[in-house]
Short mmCIF file of C-alpha atoms and ligand atoms in Angstrom, two decimals:
data_model
loop_
_atom_site.label_atom_id
_atom_site.label_comp_id
_atom_site.label_asym_id
_atom_site.label_seq_id
_atom_site.Cartn_x
_atom_site.Cartn_y
_atom_site.Cartn_z
CA MET A 1 -6.68 26.33 7.22
CA LYS A 2 -6.91 28.05 3.88
CA GLN A 3 -9.97 29.36 3.96
CA GLU A 4 -9.01 31.18 7.20
CA ASN A 5 -5.74 32.10 5.62
CA ASP A 6 -7.59 33.72 2.28
CA LEU A 7 -5.65 32.06 -0.21
CA THR A 8 -8.08 32.88 -2.54
CA THR A 9 -6.52 36.49 -2.69
CA LYS A 10 -3.36 34.66 -4.58
CA VAL A 11 -5.18 32.92 -7.81
CA SER A 12 -8.25 35.27 -8.94
CA THR A 13 -9.62 32.57 -11.61
CA PRO A 14 -10.20 29.35 -10.41
CA LEU A 15 -7.78 26.79 -11.95
CA PRO A 16 -9.60 24.71 -14.49
CA HIS A 17 -9.16 21.14 -12.13
CA ARG A 18 -11.15 23.37 -8.97
CA GLU A 19 -13.39 23.57 -11.33
CA GLY A 20 -13.64 19.27 -11.45
CA PRO A 21 -16.40 16.95 -10.37
CA GLY A 22 -17.77 19.55 -7.89
CA GLU A 23 -19.90 18.22 -5.83
CA SER A 24 -20.41 15.02 -6.35
CA PRO A 25 -18.51 12.32 -4.84
CA PHE A 26 -16.55 10.96 -7.39
CA PHE A 27 -13.39 12.61 -8.69
CA ASN A 28 -14.27 11.02 -12.01
CA PRO A 29 -17.98 10.42 -12.28
CA GLU A 30 -18.04 8.22 -15.54
CA ARG A 31 -15.33 6.15 -15.01
CA GLU A 32 -15.56 5.63 -11.13
CA THR A 33 -19.58 4.38 -11.55
CA MET A 34 -19.14 1.92 -14.49
CA SER A 35 -21.26 -0.73 -14.54
CA ARG A 36 -19.78 -4.43 -14.77
CA GLU A 37 -20.40 -4.35 -18.53
CA GLN A 38 -18.93 -1.09 -19.07
CA ILE A 39 -15.75 -1.65 -16.92
CA GLU A 40 -15.07 -4.86 -18.56
CA ALA A 41 -15.86 -3.48 -22.35
CA PHE A 42 -12.84 -0.42 -21.54
CA GLN A 43 -10.62 -3.03 -20.08
CA LEU A 44 -10.55 -4.75 -22.68
CA GLU A 45 -10.04 -2.08 -26.04
CA ARG A 46 -7.29 -0.89 -23.64
CA LEU A 47 -5.74 -4.37 -23.69
CA LYS A 48 -5.89 -4.91 -26.35
CA GLU A 49 -4.15 -1.06 -27.20
CA THR A 50 -1.53 -2.28 -24.63
CA VAL A 51 -0.52 -5.42 -26.00
CA ARG A 52 0.33 -3.88 -30.05
CA HIS A 53 1.82 -0.92 -27.88
CA CYS A 54 3.88 -3.78 -26.04
CA MET A 55 4.93 -4.69 -29.57
CA ASN A 56 7.37 -1.84 -30.25
CA ASN A 57 9.72 -3.69 -27.60
CA ALA A 58 12.32 -6.63 -28.64
CA PHE A 59 11.33 -7.92 -24.78
CA TYR A 60 8.16 -8.14 -25.43
CA GLN A 61 8.62 -9.62 -29.26
CA LYS A 62 10.74 -12.13 -28.04
CA LYS A 63 8.22 -12.97 -25.30
CA PHE A 64 5.45 -13.47 -27.35
CA LYS A 65 7.00 -15.08 -29.78
CA GLU A 66 7.78 -17.66 -27.34
CA ALA A 67 3.95 -17.99 -26.07
CA GLY A 68 3.42 -18.59 -30.22
CA ILE A 69 1.31 -15.76 -29.85
CA THR A 70 0.36 -12.75 -31.40
CA PRO A 71 -1.92 -9.17 -30.82
CA ASP A 72 -4.46 -10.90 -32.84
CA ASP A 73 -5.47 -13.36 -30.09
CA ILE A 74 -6.73 -11.10 -27.46
CA GLN A 75 -10.43 -11.40 -28.77
CA THR A 76 -12.23 -11.40 -25.52
CA LEU A 77 -11.05 -10.42 -21.75
CA ALA A 78 -10.46 -13.48 -20.64
CA ASP A 79 -8.17 -13.71 -23.70
CA VAL A 80 -5.61 -12.01 -21.23
CA ARG A 81 -4.92 -15.60 -19.17
CA LYS A 82 -3.15 -16.79 -22.89
CA LEU A 83 -0.51 -13.62 -22.07
CA PRO A 84 2.80 -14.29 -20.72
CA PHE A 85 3.49 -13.63 -17.17
CA THR A 86 5.79 -10.81 -16.24
CA THR A 87 8.12 -10.42 -12.54
CA LYS A 88 10.54 -8.74 -11.02
CA GLN A 89 13.60 -11.00 -12.68
CA ASP A 90 12.30 -9.50 -16.16
CA LEU A 91 12.62 -6.24 -14.68
CA ARG A 92 16.16 -6.92 -13.07
CA GLU A 93 17.51 -8.88 -16.44
CA THR A 94 16.18 -5.79 -18.59
CA TYR A 95 17.50 -3.37 -15.80
CA PRO A 96 17.54 -0.60 -16.33
CA PHE A 97 15.30 0.31 -19.85
CA GLY A 98 14.96 -3.01 -21.55
CA MET A 99 11.44 -2.90 -21.22
CA CYS A 100 10.84 0.21 -21.72
CA CYS A 101 7.93 0.88 -24.85
CA VAL A 102 8.23 4.52 -26.10
CA PRO A 103 11.89 6.54 -26.98
CA MET A 104 13.67 7.46 -24.72
CA ARG A 105 12.82 11.04 -25.59
CA ASP A 106 9.87 10.30 -24.23
CA CYS A 107 10.18 9.41 -21.10
CA VAL A 108 10.22 11.99 -17.98
CA ARG A 109 10.52 10.78 -14.83
CA LEU A 110 12.06 7.68 -13.45
CA HIS A 111 11.08 5.75 -10.02
CA SER A 112 12.24 3.17 -8.58
CA SER A 113 11.32 0.33 -5.71
CA SER A 114 12.85 1.12 -1.96
CA GLY A 115 13.99 -2.73 -2.58
CA THR A 116 12.77 -4.52 0.06
CA THR A 117 13.59 -7.60 -1.19
CA GLY A 118 16.37 -7.32 -3.52
CA ASN A 119 18.15 -5.38 -6.02
CA PRO A 120 15.89 -2.57 -7.60
CA THR A 121 13.65 -2.13 -10.49
CA VAL A 122 13.26 1.26 -12.24
CA ILE A 123 10.27 1.91 -13.55
CA LEU A 124 9.81 5.15 -16.38
CA HIS A 125 6.81 7.38 -17.34
CA THR A 126 6.10 9.95 -19.57
CA LYS A 127 4.08 13.19 -18.82
CA LYS A 128 1.32 11.26 -19.77
CA ASP A 129 1.88 8.50 -17.35
CA LEU A 130 2.73 10.84 -15.13
CA ASP A 131 -0.30 12.63 -15.15
CA GLU A 132 -2.74 9.16 -15.14
CA TRP A 133 -1.02 8.60 -12.05
CA ALA A 134 -2.42 12.05 -10.63
CA ASN A 135 -5.40 11.58 -11.06
CA GLN A 136 -5.55 7.99 -10.03
CA VAL A 137 -3.74 9.29 -6.40
CA ALA A 138 -6.63 12.26 -6.86
CA ARG A 139 -8.99 10.12 -7.10
CA ASN A 140 -8.38 8.52 -3.55
CA LEU A 141 -8.40 11.51 -2.04
CA TRP A 142 -11.59 12.85 -3.30
CA MET A 143 -13.21 9.54 -2.20
CA VAL A 144 -12.45 9.93 1.33
CA GLY A 145 -13.93 13.17 1.03
CA LEU A 146 -10.50 15.50 0.36
CA ARG A 147 -11.83 18.81 -1.42
CA PRO A 148 -9.58 21.64 -2.55
CA ASP A 149 -9.86 23.55 1.36
CA ASP A 150 -8.03 20.93 3.04
CA VAL A 151 -4.12 20.54 3.64
CA PHE A 152 -2.84 17.83 2.76
CA GLN A 153 1.09 16.81 4.53
CA ASN A 154 2.68 14.03 3.00
CA SER A 155 4.69 12.58 6.00
CA SER A 156 6.52 9.62 3.83
CA GLY A 157 9.83 9.08 1.83
CA TYR A 158 10.58 11.22 -0.68
CA GLY A 159 13.41 10.49 -3.71
CA MET A 160 12.98 7.08 -5.35
CA PHE A 161 10.13 6.10 -3.57
CA THR A 162 6.69 6.45 -4.99
CA GLY A 163 4.67 7.57 -1.71
CA GLY A 164 6.21 10.75 -1.91
CA LEU A 165 5.86 12.42 -5.27
CA GLY A 166 2.93 10.16 -6.05
CA PHE A 167 1.04 11.41 -3.19
CA GLN A 168 2.69 15.23 -4.19
CA TYR A 169 1.15 15.20 -7.19
CA GLY A 170 -1.93 14.00 -6.70
CA ALA A 171 -2.81 16.05 -3.90
CA GLU A 172 -1.71 18.67 -5.63
CA LYS A 173 -4.34 17.47 -9.23
CA LEU A 174 -6.64 17.47 -6.12
CA GLY A 175 -6.24 21.35 -5.51
CA MET A 176 -5.23 21.10 -2.12
CA LEU A 177 -2.27 22.48 -0.54
CA THR A 178 0.21 20.16 -0.09
CA VAL A 179 2.67 19.89 2.36
CA PRO A 180 5.87 17.86 1.30
CA ALA A 181 7.00 17.09 5.14
CA ALA A 182 8.67 13.64 4.12
CA ALA A 183 9.50 11.01 7.14
CA GLY A 184 10.61 11.99 10.15
CA ASN A 185 11.56 14.90 12.53
CA SER A 186 8.16 14.28 14.46
CA LEU A 187 8.94 17.53 16.24
CA ARG A 188 8.75 19.73 13.22
CA GLN A 189 6.11 17.01 11.83
CA ILE A 190 3.68 17.84 14.77
CA LYS A 191 4.85 21.65 14.32
CA PHE A 192 4.04 21.55 10.44
CA ILE A 193 0.24 20.24 11.42
CA LYS A 194 -0.75 22.78 14.01
CA ASP A 195 0.64 25.63 12.38
CA PHE A 196 -0.47 25.14 8.49
CA GLY A 197 -4.31 23.41 9.51
CA THR A 198 -3.08 20.32 8.41
CA THR A 199 -6.57 18.68 7.76
CA ALA A 200 -4.55 15.06 5.85
CA ILE A 201 -1.56 13.31 6.91
CA HIS A 202 -0.11 10.22 4.28
CA ALA A 203 2.18 8.12 6.05
CA VAL A 204 3.35 4.10 6.28
CA PRO A 205 1.05 3.03 9.56
CA SER A 206 3.71 1.96 11.86
CA TYR A 207 4.94 6.50 11.23
CA VAL A 208 1.50 7.20 12.50
CA THR A 209 2.23 5.52 15.38
CA ARG A 210 5.98 7.13 16.50
CA LEU A 211 3.97 10.60 15.44
CA TYR A 212 1.20 10.06 18.30
CA GLU A 213 3.73 8.98 20.73
CA VAL A 214 5.83 11.50 20.39
CA MET A 215 2.63 14.01 20.18
CA GLN A 216 1.63 11.87 23.81
CA GLU A 217 4.78 12.94 25.01
CA GLN A 218 4.78 17.10 24.04
CA GLY A 219 1.58 16.71 25.62
CA VAL A 220 -0.46 18.11 22.17
CA ASP A 221 -4.28 16.07 21.67
CA PRO A 222 -4.89 15.63 17.98
CA ARG A 223 -8.68 15.89 18.77
CA ARG A 224 -8.00 19.02 20.95
CA ASP A 225 -5.15 20.61 19.08
CA THR A 226 -4.96 19.89 15.65
CA LYS A 227 -7.69 19.90 12.40
CA LEU A 228 -6.89 16.82 11.63
CA LYS A 229 -10.24 14.05 9.47
CA VAL A 230 -8.32 11.96 7.65
CA LEU A 231 -5.35 10.19 7.59
CA ALA A 232 -4.02 7.77 4.16
CA ILE A 233 -1.78 4.75 5.82
CA GLY A 234 -0.27 1.56 2.86
CA ALA A 235 2.64 0.81 1.31
CA GLU A 236 3.45 -1.80 4.22
CA PRO A 237 0.66 -4.38 5.47
CA HIS A 238 -0.85 -4.09 8.60
CA SER A 239 -3.54 -5.24 9.31
CA GLU A 240 -7.26 -4.24 10.46
CA GLU A 241 -6.26 -4.31 14.23
CA GLN A 242 -3.50 -2.06 13.88
CA ARG A 243 -5.89 0.64 11.63
CA LYS A 244 -8.38 0.71 14.74
CA ARG A 245 -5.77 1.62 16.54
CA ILE A 246 -4.72 4.55 14.67
CA GLU A 247 -7.99 5.34 14.39
CA ASP A 248 -8.45 5.79 18.41
CA MET A 249 -5.27 7.27 19.13
CA MET A 250 -5.58 10.12 16.26
CA GLY A 251 -9.40 10.22 16.52
CA VAL A 252 -9.74 10.44 12.37
CA LYS A 253 -10.36 7.95 10.22
CA ALA A 254 -7.59 5.94 8.67
CA TYR A 255 -7.40 4.96 5.04
CA ASN A 256 -5.79 2.21 3.53
CA SER A 257 -3.96 2.71 0.55
CA PHE A 258 -1.72 0.31 -1.34
CA GLY A 259 0.67 0.92 -4.54
CA MET A 260 3.46 -0.09 -5.89
CA SER A 261 6.09 1.15 -7.86
CA GLU A 262 5.84 -1.21 -10.62
CA MET A 263 2.55 -0.62 -11.20
CA CYS A 264 3.09 3.67 -10.95
CA GLY A 265 3.22 4.08 -7.11
CA PRO A 266 0.36 5.00 -4.71
CA GLY A 267 -2.74 5.38 -6.77
CA VAL A 268 -3.36 1.51 -7.46
CA GLY A 269 -5.87 0.86 -4.79
CA PHE A 270 -7.83 2.73 -1.72
CA GLU A 271 -10.86 2.51 -0.07
CA CYS A 272 -13.11 4.18 0.16
CA PRO A 273 -15.49 5.21 3.29
CA GLU A 274 -16.83 1.86 3.21
CA GLN A 275 -13.83 0.52 4.38
CA ASN A 276 -14.90 -2.42 3.29
CA GLY A 277 -11.45 -3.33 1.09
CA LEU A 278 -9.02 -1.55 -1.52
CA HIS A 279 -10.93 -0.32 -4.44
CA PHE A 280 -8.23 -1.77 -6.95
CA TRP A 281 -9.12 0.76 -10.15
CA GLU A 282 -10.41 -1.83 -13.48
CA ASP A 283 -9.76 1.35 -15.60
CA TYR A 284 -6.10 1.18 -14.95
CA TYR A 285 -5.34 -2.35 -14.21
CA ILE A 286 -7.04 -5.66 -14.91
CA VAL A 287 -6.75 -7.36 -11.82
CA GLU A 288 -5.98 -11.27 -11.35
CA ILE A 289 -6.21 -13.37 -8.20
CA VAL A 290 -3.81 -16.40 -9.10
CA ASP A 291 -2.91 -19.40 -7.18
CA PRO A 292 1.23 -19.34 -6.61
CA GLU A 293 1.82 -22.61 -7.73
CA THR A 294 -0.19 -23.68 -10.48
CA LEU A 295 -0.97 -19.88 -11.91
CA GLU A 296 -4.84 -20.54 -12.79
CA PRO A 297 -7.22 -18.61 -11.44
CA VAL A 298 -8.56 -18.99 -7.86
CA PRO A 299 -12.55 -18.19 -7.08
CA ASP A 300 -13.16 -15.01 -5.98
CA GLY A 301 -13.10 -15.09 -1.84
CA GLU A 302 -9.92 -17.57 -2.02
CA ILE A 303 -6.75 -16.09 -1.09
CA GLY A 304 -3.73 -16.27 -3.86
CA GLU A 305 -1.35 -14.24 -6.02
CA LEU A 306 -2.47 -10.92 -7.24
CA VAL A 307 -1.26 -9.95 -11.00
CA LEU A 308 -2.09 -6.84 -12.49
CA THR A 309 -2.23 -6.08 -15.93
CA THR A 310 -1.42 -2.19 -16.86
CA LEU A 311 -3.73 -0.23 -18.94
CA CYS A 312 -2.51 2.96 -19.19
CA ARG A 313 0.29 2.99 -19.51
CA GLU A 314 3.08 4.44 -22.31
CA ALA A 315 6.70 3.78 -21.07
CA MET A 316 6.11 0.86 -19.15
CA PRO A 317 3.35 -1.22 -19.82
CA LEU A 318 3.67 -4.53 -17.59
CA LEU A 319 1.51 -8.02 -18.70
CA ARG A 320 0.05 -10.10 -16.31
CA TYR A 321 2.99 -8.45 -13.20
CA ARG A 322 3.57 -10.99 -10.89
CA THR A 323 3.03 -9.05 -7.77
CA ARG A 324 3.39 -11.71 -4.77
CA ASP A 325 1.23 -9.92 -2.54
CA LEU A 326 -1.73 -12.12 -1.19
CA THR A 327 -5.44 -11.33 -1.00
CA ARG A 328 -8.59 -12.60 -2.09
CA VAL A 329 -11.47 -10.99 -4.13
CA LEU A 330 -14.06 -9.04 -1.05
CA GLY A 331 -16.82 -8.15 -3.78
CA ARG A 332 -17.37 -6.03 -7.08
CA SER A 333 -20.06 -3.91 -5.84
CA CYS A 334 -19.95 -1.93 -2.86
CA PRO A 335 -22.40 0.47 -1.32
CA CYS A 336 -20.39 4.20 -2.54
CA GLY A 337 -21.77 3.37 -5.96
CA ARG A 338 -18.07 1.89 -7.03
CA ASN A 339 -18.25 -1.30 -9.13
CA HIS A 340 -14.22 -2.07 -9.48
CA VAL A 341 -12.89 -4.86 -7.59
CA ARG A 342 -12.84 -4.73 -3.57
CA LEU A 343 -10.17 -6.98 -2.48
CA ASP A 344 -8.97 -7.95 1.47
CA ARG A 345 -5.71 -6.08 2.91
CA MET A 346 -3.14 -8.10 1.26
CA ARG A 347 -1.34 -10.32 3.96
CA GLY A 348 1.79 -9.52 2.90
CA ARG A 349 3.93 -10.73 0.28
CA SER A 350 4.48 -14.56 -0.75
CA ASP A 351 8.11 -13.43 0.67
CA ASP A 352 7.13 -12.28 3.86
CA MET A 353 5.91 -15.29 5.31
CA MET A 354 8.26 -17.10 7.56
CA VAL A 355 8.23 -20.82 7.68
CA LEU A 356 8.95 -22.16 10.86
CA ARG A 357 9.41 -25.92 11.80
CA GLY A 358 7.50 -26.56 8.66
CA VAL A 359 4.52 -23.65 9.94
CA ASN A 360 3.86 -21.08 7.53
CA ILE A 361 3.19 -17.90 9.37
CA PHE A 362 2.77 -14.53 8.13
CA PRO A 363 3.95 -11.06 10.16
CA ILE A 364 0.93 -9.91 9.99
CA GLN A 365 -0.36 -13.04 11.72
CA ILE A 366 1.37 -11.93 15.23
CA GLU A 367 0.68 -8.33 14.85
CA LYS A 368 -3.43 -8.79 14.57
CA ILE A 369 -2.91 -11.21 18.16
CA LEU A 370 -0.15 -8.42 19.71
CA MET A 371 -2.78 -5.48 18.71
CA GLN A 372 -5.54 -6.70 20.31
CA PHE A 373 -3.78 -6.58 24.24
CA LYS A 374 -4.37 -2.77 25.57
CA GLU A 375 -1.14 -3.14 27.41
CA LEU A 376 1.22 -3.20 24.89
CA GLY A 377 2.35 -0.63 23.03
CA ASN A 378 2.72 -0.06 18.90
CA ASN A 379 6.27 -1.86 18.32
CA TYR A 380 7.48 -4.93 17.50
CA LEU A 381 9.88 -7.16 15.84
CA ILE A 382 9.72 -10.47 15.43
CA THR A 383 13.41 -12.89 15.77
CA LEU A 384 14.04 -16.02 14.33
CA THR A 385 17.23 -17.76 15.56
CA THR A 386 18.84 -21.29 16.05
CA ASP A 387 19.44 -22.60 19.21
CA GLU A 388 20.71 -26.14 19.67
CA ASP A 389 19.45 -27.24 16.01
CA ASN A 390 15.73 -26.58 17.09
CA ASP A 391 14.20 -22.89 14.61
CA ASN A 392 12.43 -20.84 17.67
CA MET A 393 10.78 -17.04 17.49
CA THR A 394 11.37 -14.61 19.76
CA VAL A 395 8.78 -11.93 19.95
CA GLU A 396 9.94 -8.86 21.57
CA VAL A 397 6.91 -5.76 21.72
CA GLU A 398 6.75 -2.56 23.67
CA LEU A 399 4.48 -2.29 26.54
CA ALA A 400 2.38 0.79 26.44
CA GLU A 401 3.70 3.97 28.40
CA MET A 402 1.46 3.87 31.24
CA PHE A 403 1.64 0.22 31.75
CA THR A 404 2.43 -1.02 35.67
CA ASP A 405 6.57 -2.25 36.50
CA ASP A 406 4.95 -4.89 38.93
CA TYR A 407 6.58 -7.99 38.02
CA ASN A 408 3.37 -10.43 38.83
CA ARG A 409 1.37 -8.67 36.06
CA LEU A 410 3.98 -8.67 33.59
CA GLN A 411 4.17 -12.78 34.34
CA GLN A 412 0.58 -13.04 33.46
CA LEU A 413 0.95 -10.93 30.46
CA SER A 414 3.73 -12.21 29.22
CA LYS A 415 1.87 -15.60 29.81
CA ASP A 416 -1.37 -14.98 27.92
CA ILE A 417 0.76 -12.98 24.76
CA THR A 418 2.08 -16.38 24.18
CA ARG A 419 -1.08 -17.93 24.89
CA ALA A 420 -2.80 -16.08 21.88
CA LEU A 421 -0.08 -16.37 19.77
CA LYS A 422 0.08 -20.10 20.18
CA ASP A 423 -3.60 -19.93 19.07
CA GLU A 424 -3.34 -17.90 16.22
CA ILE A 425 0.71 -19.59 14.88
CA LEU A 426 0.28 -22.81 16.46
CA LEU A 427 3.65 -22.50 17.49
CA THR A 428 5.18 -21.42 21.00
CA PRO A 429 7.49 -18.03 20.46
CA ARG A 430 9.30 -16.53 23.65
CA VAL A 431 7.42 -13.16 24.35
CA LYS A 432 9.88 -10.36 25.86
CA LEU A 433 7.48 -7.52 26.70
CA VAL A 434 10.51 -4.17 26.90
CA PRO A 435 9.77 -0.84 27.43
CA ARG A 436 8.22 1.45 24.64
CA GLY A 437 10.77 3.27 22.70
CA THR A 438 13.19 0.60 23.10
CA LEU A 439 13.00 -1.43 19.63
CA PRO A 440 14.30 0.31 16.28
CA VAL A 441 11.73 2.54 15.00
CA SER A 442 12.50 3.46 10.55
CA GLU A 443 11.39 6.02 9.11
CA GLY A 444 10.52 4.27 6.31
CA LYS A 445 8.75 0.64 5.59
CA ALA A 446 9.08 -1.08 9.18
CA VAL A 447 11.12 -4.15 9.43
CA ARG A 448 9.12 -6.84 11.41
CA VAL A 449 11.35 -9.52 10.83
CA VAL A 450 14.83 -10.38 11.62
CA ASP A 451 16.67 -13.67 10.98
CA LYS A 452 18.85 -15.32 12.26
CA ARG A 453 18.35 -18.85 11.58
CA LYS A 454 21.23 -20.73 10.67
CA VAL A 455 20.51 -21.84 6.42
CA TYR A 456 20.94 -26.03 6.38
CA GLN A 457 22.01 -27.05 3.05
P1 ADP B 1 9.61 -3.07 -2.57
O1 ADP B 1 8.98 -3.66 -3.43
O2 ADP B 1 11.15 -2.62 -2.24
O3 ADP B 1 8.93 -2.75 -1.41
P2 ADP B 1 7.34 -0.51 -3.25
O4 ADP B 1 7.25 0.63 -3.23
O5 ADP B 1 6.81 -0.17 -4.89
O6 ADP B 1 8.66 -1.57 -2.90
O7 ADP B 1 6.22 -1.46 -2.11
C1 ADP B 1 5.55 -2.07 -2.97
C2 ADP B 1 4.79 -3.31 -1.54
O8 ADP B 1 4.43 -2.70 -0.61
C3 ADP B 1 3.63 -3.83 -2.28
O9 ADP B 1 3.98 -5.07 -3.80
C4 ADP B 1 2.88 -4.59 -0.99
O10 ADP B 1 3.83 -5.36 -0.38
C5 ADP B 1 3.43 -3.57 -0.20
N1 ADP B 1 2.40 -2.87 0.37
C6 ADP B 1 1.74 -1.20 -0.33
N2 ADP B 1 0.97 -1.22 -0.01
C7 ADP B 1 0.74 -1.46 0.73
C8 ADP B 1 -0.90 -2.06 1.46
N3 ADP B 1 -1.76 -1.28 2.14
N4 ADP B 1 -0.57 -2.71 2.52
C9 ADP B 1 -0.24 -4.21 2.23
N5 ADP B 1 0.99 -3.50 1.73
C10 ADP B 1 1.08 -3.07 1.21
ZN1 ZN B 2 -16.93 1.91 -2.20
#
């Protein structure tokens, strides 16, 4: 750890951010502990400013004209609903710089989405945007107990993927020794964890499980042989069961981290130590949950599409951006002392939903069931096929290492899994149990579904 290596001798006077919040549980006490009234007053001010700022841009001028509104129409927070939605399609049509609201010379960074669902989209940042983004990420990491003495290993992809530089700048802002390990090369990751005294890791959940498997193969016990104390897992949907497994395997708390390139990247929403939903930072975003069909707001507790409006962005403010992520409001207060809205873990994007024989199914529903069987490993793959004009689902899942090769037990296990899946998704999938290490592992976001169905026009 840093203290043991006496890195402090390198800097004679502490950097300003190290003075930061001191012993406070909040990185930015003033903003994090605002009451609902304060949050809403703050949001209204920022919304007015953001809307005026958007008028610098031809795309928004046109959108406002079409909607028949002007910035003066925003008088209350509810007036946000008068604003037109923006979508990924808008970003694609104005690709690459058409939605930029500042002169290009003020932009210092470009990021692009990982393109999971089609062409990439571009997001530009000014210096101030980057600084705010780092503050958001630092706030999250501070919230889960990380402090300047910690060693943060960022085992997520770098480059265009925002999980890399996003966490890098945030962790540095907090003052941690930050290791840009990037994704993959698990042996090297494990060496770094041991040699540098890594106390916190950020990675996609599917990669953490991979890392653990390699640790097991190497005889490394994370509890005994590492100083790990916190994991930040996110960037892809995962179930509560998956999180619990990760916590049991690694022996530390794993906090859900939500981000998306369009909203800057990681830092948009993060769990506090209560682990009762993701706090979405309402001093940075207006959060709406709408019915994806009618686009009307849904009541708290009901699932709908997450719609976000940026409140602090200079280069590319986004108004009422339709994320396509499905979630619900869990509450607006929390024992941790923050009143920023708490959202349920994402069930996936509306375009992750599989429709099989008229039934809507999310991959996460399948994961939830599989993770309940201790005989199963962590990796699975769902394949949809058309056989003799019938659409079918095959679920291949890896067995846990220690598990038997007793044919009868495997038969019974496979039957039990099939029944449990049927209860959840109302269809009977084919279940194939495969040895550990046989399904493909992705270094970035896991690919859980392969759709090989014939498409009938
Ligand atoms: P792409 O859109 O190409 O996948 P992004 O990296 O911007 O690129 O991905 C953002 C998306 O990733 C979100 O809209 C959401 O669907 C998913 N995502 C990010 N974090 C989480 C999380 N913690 N839980 C579930 N889904 C997440
Ligand atoms: Zn909380």
